[in-house]
Amino acid sequence: MMTFVNAKINIGLQIVRRREDGYHDLQTVFYPVGNYAGTPSNPESFCDMLEITPSAEEGMVFVFTGNRMKCEEKDNLVCRAARLFMEHTGEILFRKGSGKGIEVHLDKHIPDGAGMGGGSADASFVLRALNSMLAEDERLNDELLASLALRLGADCPFFIYNRPMYGVGVGEKLSDIPLDLSGYWLLVVKPDVYVSTRDAFAGVVPRPGNIDLRCLPGIPITEWQGLVKNDFEDSIFPRYPELREIKERLIGSGALYASMSGSGSSLYGIFANLRDAETSRSEFEGEATIEGVYLLKL
């Protein structure tokens, strides 16, 4: 079977408390983003492609194409997710299949280190895909899949549900939020900057959120700027002033709202119309310090 894997953006990210276990409690809104095929009015195809097929060979074979990944195969989240699912379900995956193993092929296009959850999405989509290959009466429910996903990363449970959600805790406690950005355009700018999650959290100063992000659906998007904040920006922008500059350029070129996603390093702007988004895109394309510019329809 083949599936297309989307990314996410964080709309607001409040770091509210450092926990005794060293992790941080946060509050955020996860919003899925990604286009599965380009069109004349929207040329970007922004997704990873995942294909899982039965194999006559026992065990699992992994094939990776597309963007080069910076970790060893054994540490890749796709590999870990497949192994975790197999450990949990045992041999039931192969009871009615023609093979004794599986081949997992990931074609990678969502940029790494962008704060868009590409690796987490890949892992969760592996869990979802393998689960769908089970007999219907043996499939795991979303809650159990999400608990497995959490063992792979804090962002992973969101991609099990893959719809707009409000997250608290380390991001694993999720509830639906009726936020619909259909009709808007998203411009993602990924600079040639890598911000490690460890370093990003090391620089934050936890504090209570300035607004309840569950209220976002009732606040016009034209009022989000300055109100809906990503707390990582306070510590990361002074170290990487080019990120602040990209955000300011997005706002200056007509974005209704601009922010860093996750712990970075991608910045995004939400535009009311395609014309303004394309104009802004043209200002970033071709710059030596920009790794990628992506125009997506929400």
XYZ file of C-alpha atoms in Angstrom:
298
model
C 0.000 0.000 0.000
C 1.075 3.576 -0.628
C 0.272 6.630 1.449
C 1.230 10.305 1.352
C 2.667 11.804 4.522
C 1.931 15.421 5.436
C 3.726 17.805 7.812
C 2.403 20.143 10.504
C 2.809 23.672 11.761
C 2.463 24.923 15.315
C 0.138 27.871 15.719
C 1.267 29.263 19.036
C 3.689 27.345 21.224
C 3.760 28.213 24.901
C 6.384 26.648 27.195
C 4.626 26.854 30.535
C 6.615 24.695 32.967
C 9.833 22.736 33.374
C 9.011 19.362 34.853
C 10.966 17.402 37.422
C 11.825 14.786 34.778
C 13.606 17.469 32.715
C 10.922 17.742 30.059
C 8.690 20.764 29.565
C 4.933 21.179 29.627
C 3.672 23.138 26.653
C 0.492 24.369 25.051
C 0.139 24.498 21.283
C -2.167 24.040 18.326
C -1.074 21.458 15.771
C -2.318 22.019 12.239
C -1.674 19.500 9.418
C -0.233 20.935 6.197
C 0.928 19.450 2.929
C -0.011 19.050 -0.694
C -0.023 15.656 -2.332
C 0.311 16.821 -5.943
C 1.088 20.068 -7.672
C -1.527 21.876 -9.760
C -1.207 24.805 -12.185
C -2.342 27.245 -9.495
C -0.386 25.512 -6.729
C 2.812 24.012 -8.095
C 4.264 22.592 -4.906
C 4.018 18.943 -3.979
C 4.986 18.899 -0.305
C 4.809 15.481 1.281
C 6.711 12.298 1.874
C 5.608 9.104 0.134
C 5.465 5.840 2.034
C 4.949 2.434 0.444
C 4.720 -0.847 2.346
C 4.548 -4.143 0.492
C 4.653 -7.817 1.541
C 8.001 -9.505 1.054
C 8.857 -13.156 0.577
C 11.862 -12.634 2.841
C 11.414 -12.792 6.588
C 11.828 -9.583 8.570
C 11.827 -6.043 7.226
C 13.676 -4.338 4.400
C 13.956 -0.549 4.344
C 14.499 1.556 1.233
C 15.059 5.323 1.469
C 15.034 7.767 -1.437
C 14.658 11.522 -1.787
C 16.265 13.874 0.700
C 19.267 12.486 2.502
C 18.634 11.758 6.174
C 21.211 12.507 8.856
C 20.852 9.425 11.035
C 21.736 5.765 10.822
C 19.059 3.402 9.553
C 18.640 1.731 12.944
C 17.914 5.126 14.521
C 15.519 6.324 11.823
C 12.006 6.793 13.147
C 10.489 4.869 10.242
C 12.572 1.813 11.114
C 11.869 2.169 14.808
C 8.131 2.542 14.187
C 7.952 -0.603 12.049
C 9.902 -2.617 14.611
C 7.761 -1.290 17.464
C 4.557 -2.253 15.679
C 5.864 -5.728 14.927
C 6.965 -6.235 18.520
C 3.528 -5.203 19.745
C 1.430 -7.211 17.299
C 3.653 -10.254 16.831
C 2.966 -12.330 13.743
C -0.687 -11.374 13.150
C 0.343 -9.059 10.310
C 1.302 -12.048 8.186
C -1.547 -14.455 8.934
C -3.388 -13.727 5.697
C -0.548 -12.207 3.685
C 1.395 -13.891 0.932
C 4.783 -13.021 2.380
C 6.688 -13.507 5.594
C 8.060 -9.974 5.819
C 7.594 -6.428 4.591
C 9.483 -3.889 2.551
C 9.147 -0.250 3.625
C 10.021 2.428 1.067
C 10.157 6.065 2.183
C 10.598 8.788 -0.430
C 11.606 11.802 1.669
C 10.796 15.406 0.706
C 9.644 17.231 3.852
C 12.796 19.025 5.072
C 14.563 17.775 8.191
C 15.157 20.121 11.119
C 12.337 22.392 10.040
C 10.052 22.161 13.071
C 7.362 20.663 10.832
C 7.370 17.153 12.267
C 8.472 15.347 9.126
C 10.210 12.488 10.923
C 7.411 12.166 13.466
C 4.838 12.073 10.677
C 6.738 9.341 8.839
C 6.834 7.207 11.980
C 3.148 7.623 12.770
C 2.098 6.956 9.191
C 4.082 3.704 9.315
C 2.084 2.685 12.386
C -1.167 3.646 10.665
C -0.260 1.843 7.443
C 0.779 -1.382 9.164
C -2.335 -1.247 11.311
C -4.536 -1.003 8.207
C -2.912 -4.195 6.903
C -4.315 -6.186 9.829
C -7.669 -7.901 9.715
C -10.354 -5.411 10.677
C -11.176 -7.108 13.967
C -7.489 -7.120 14.980
C -6.641 -3.480 14.268
C -5.508 -1.238 17.093
C -7.695 1.761 17.902
C -6.362 5.313 17.596
C -5.761 5.642 21.333
C -3.536 2.570 21.411
C -1.735 3.636 18.232
C -1.142 7.061 19.803
C 0.334 5.441 22.919
C 2.756 3.497 20.708
C 3.552 6.660 18.753
C 4.433 8.509 21.953
C 7.244 6.009 22.523
C 8.793 7.343 19.314
C 8.446 11.083 19.940
C 6.277 13.778 21.506
C 4.925 14.988 18.141
C 4.065 11.504 16.913
C 0.630 11.025 18.555
C -0.745 14.071 16.714
C -0.116 12.420 13.356
C -2.177 9.391 14.368
C -5.238 11.669 14.424
C -3.876 14.107 11.813
C -6.423 16.877 12.216
C -6.286 20.281 13.967
C -5.721 19.610 17.647
C -4.861 21.440 20.849
C -1.925 19.809 22.632
C -0.704 20.037 26.220
C 1.738 18.076 28.354
C 4.743 17.410 26.120
C 2.277 17.641 23.238
C 0.809 14.178 23.689
C -2.435 15.159 25.453
C -4.616 16.098 22.525
C -8.119 17.420 22.025
C -9.930 18.521 18.898
C -10.084 22.200 18.069
C -12.532 23.553 15.437
C -9.923 25.576 13.549
C -10.357 25.689 9.770
C -7.888 27.632 7.610
C -9.274 26.414 4.293
C -8.875 29.032 1.576
C -5.697 30.571 2.975
C -2.218 30.120 1.512
C 0.846 29.042 3.454
C 4.384 30.062 2.528
C 7.103 28.073 4.299
C 10.676 29.360 4.256
C 13.373 26.925 5.378
C 16.732 28.683 5.863
C 20.057 26.907 5.848
C 20.066 26.839 9.659
C 19.792 23.853 11.964
C 18.402 24.328 15.478
C 18.599 21.250 17.684
C 15.571 20.574 19.864
C 17.848 20.145 22.879
C 19.404 23.593 22.379
C 16.009 25.165 21.739
C 14.583 23.922 25.033
C 17.775 24.816 26.915
C 17.209 28.477 26.124
C 13.527 28.874 26.986
C 12.186 30.519 30.125
C 8.919 28.793 31.070
C 6.018 31.100 31.867
C 2.211 31.003 31.780
C 0.718 31.417 28.336
C -0.527 34.889 27.503
C -3.727 33.521 25.914
C -5.739 30.318 25.920
C -4.966 28.849 22.508
C -8.265 26.984 22.531
C -9.828 30.366 21.784
C -8.042 30.643 18.418
C -11.085 29.701 16.297
C -12.921 32.721 17.701
C -10.102 35.216 17.063
C -9.785 36.694 13.542
C -6.486 35.714 11.959
C -5.790 39.416 11.380
C -5.462 39.744 15.186
C -3.086 36.818 15.765
C 0.200 38.633 15.181
C 1.690 39.742 18.496
C -0.951 37.766 20.384
C -0.301 34.178 19.300
C 3.367 33.521 20.112
C 5.960 30.798 19.765
C 8.040 31.038 22.935
C 11.078 29.501 21.239
C 11.492 32.681 19.207
C 12.573 34.630 22.304
C 15.698 32.510 22.750
C 16.376 31.395 19.172
C 16.042 34.724 17.322
C 18.923 36.421 19.213
C 21.193 33.492 18.284
C 19.999 33.366 14.674
C 18.943 36.889 13.705
C 18.348 35.739 10.125
C 15.275 33.868 11.371
C 13.806 37.055 12.836
C 14.510 38.790 9.531
C 12.618 36.135 7.566
C 9.617 36.488 9.845
C 9.641 40.278 9.463
C 9.924 39.947 5.678
C 6.925 37.611 5.595
C 4.856 40.118 7.541
C 6.123 42.972 5.397
C 5.121 41.158 2.211
C 1.509 40.737 3.301
C 1.295 37.694 5.572
C -1.669 37.980 7.923
C 0.294 35.960 10.461
C 3.891 34.715 10.541
C 5.691 32.512 13.027
C 8.398 29.950 13.525
C 7.068 26.388 13.563
C 8.006 24.184 16.485
C 11.588 24.740 17.590
C 12.526 25.832 14.044
C 14.160 26.526 11.840
C 11.353 27.005 9.315
C 9.260 30.167 9.303
C 5.809 30.349 7.791
C 3.407 33.040 6.724
C -0.348 32.690 6.220
C -1.660 34.749 3.308
C -5.186 35.688 2.335
C -4.609 35.247 -1.390
C -2.332 33.513 -3.852
C -1.040 36.739 -5.426
C 0.523 38.042 -2.225
C 1.914 34.608 -1.365
C 3.546 34.236 -4.781
C 5.019 37.740 -4.568
C 6.533 36.928 -1.185
C 7.817 33.612 -2.488
C 9.643 35.297 -5.356
C 11.501 37.497 -2.854
C 13.044 34.465 -1.132
C 13.726 32.132 -4.036
C 17.302 31.909 -5.174
C 18.849 33.318 -2.004
C 21.996 31.435 -1.023
C 21.015 31.219 2.647
C 17.564 29.748 1.926
C 17.377 25.971 1.715
C 13.805 25.802 0.423
C 10.644 27.844 -0.175
C 7.298 26.042 -0.314
C 3.893 27.435 -1.283
C 0.952 25.377 -0.026
C -2.797 25.752 -0.093
C -4.440 25.280 3.279
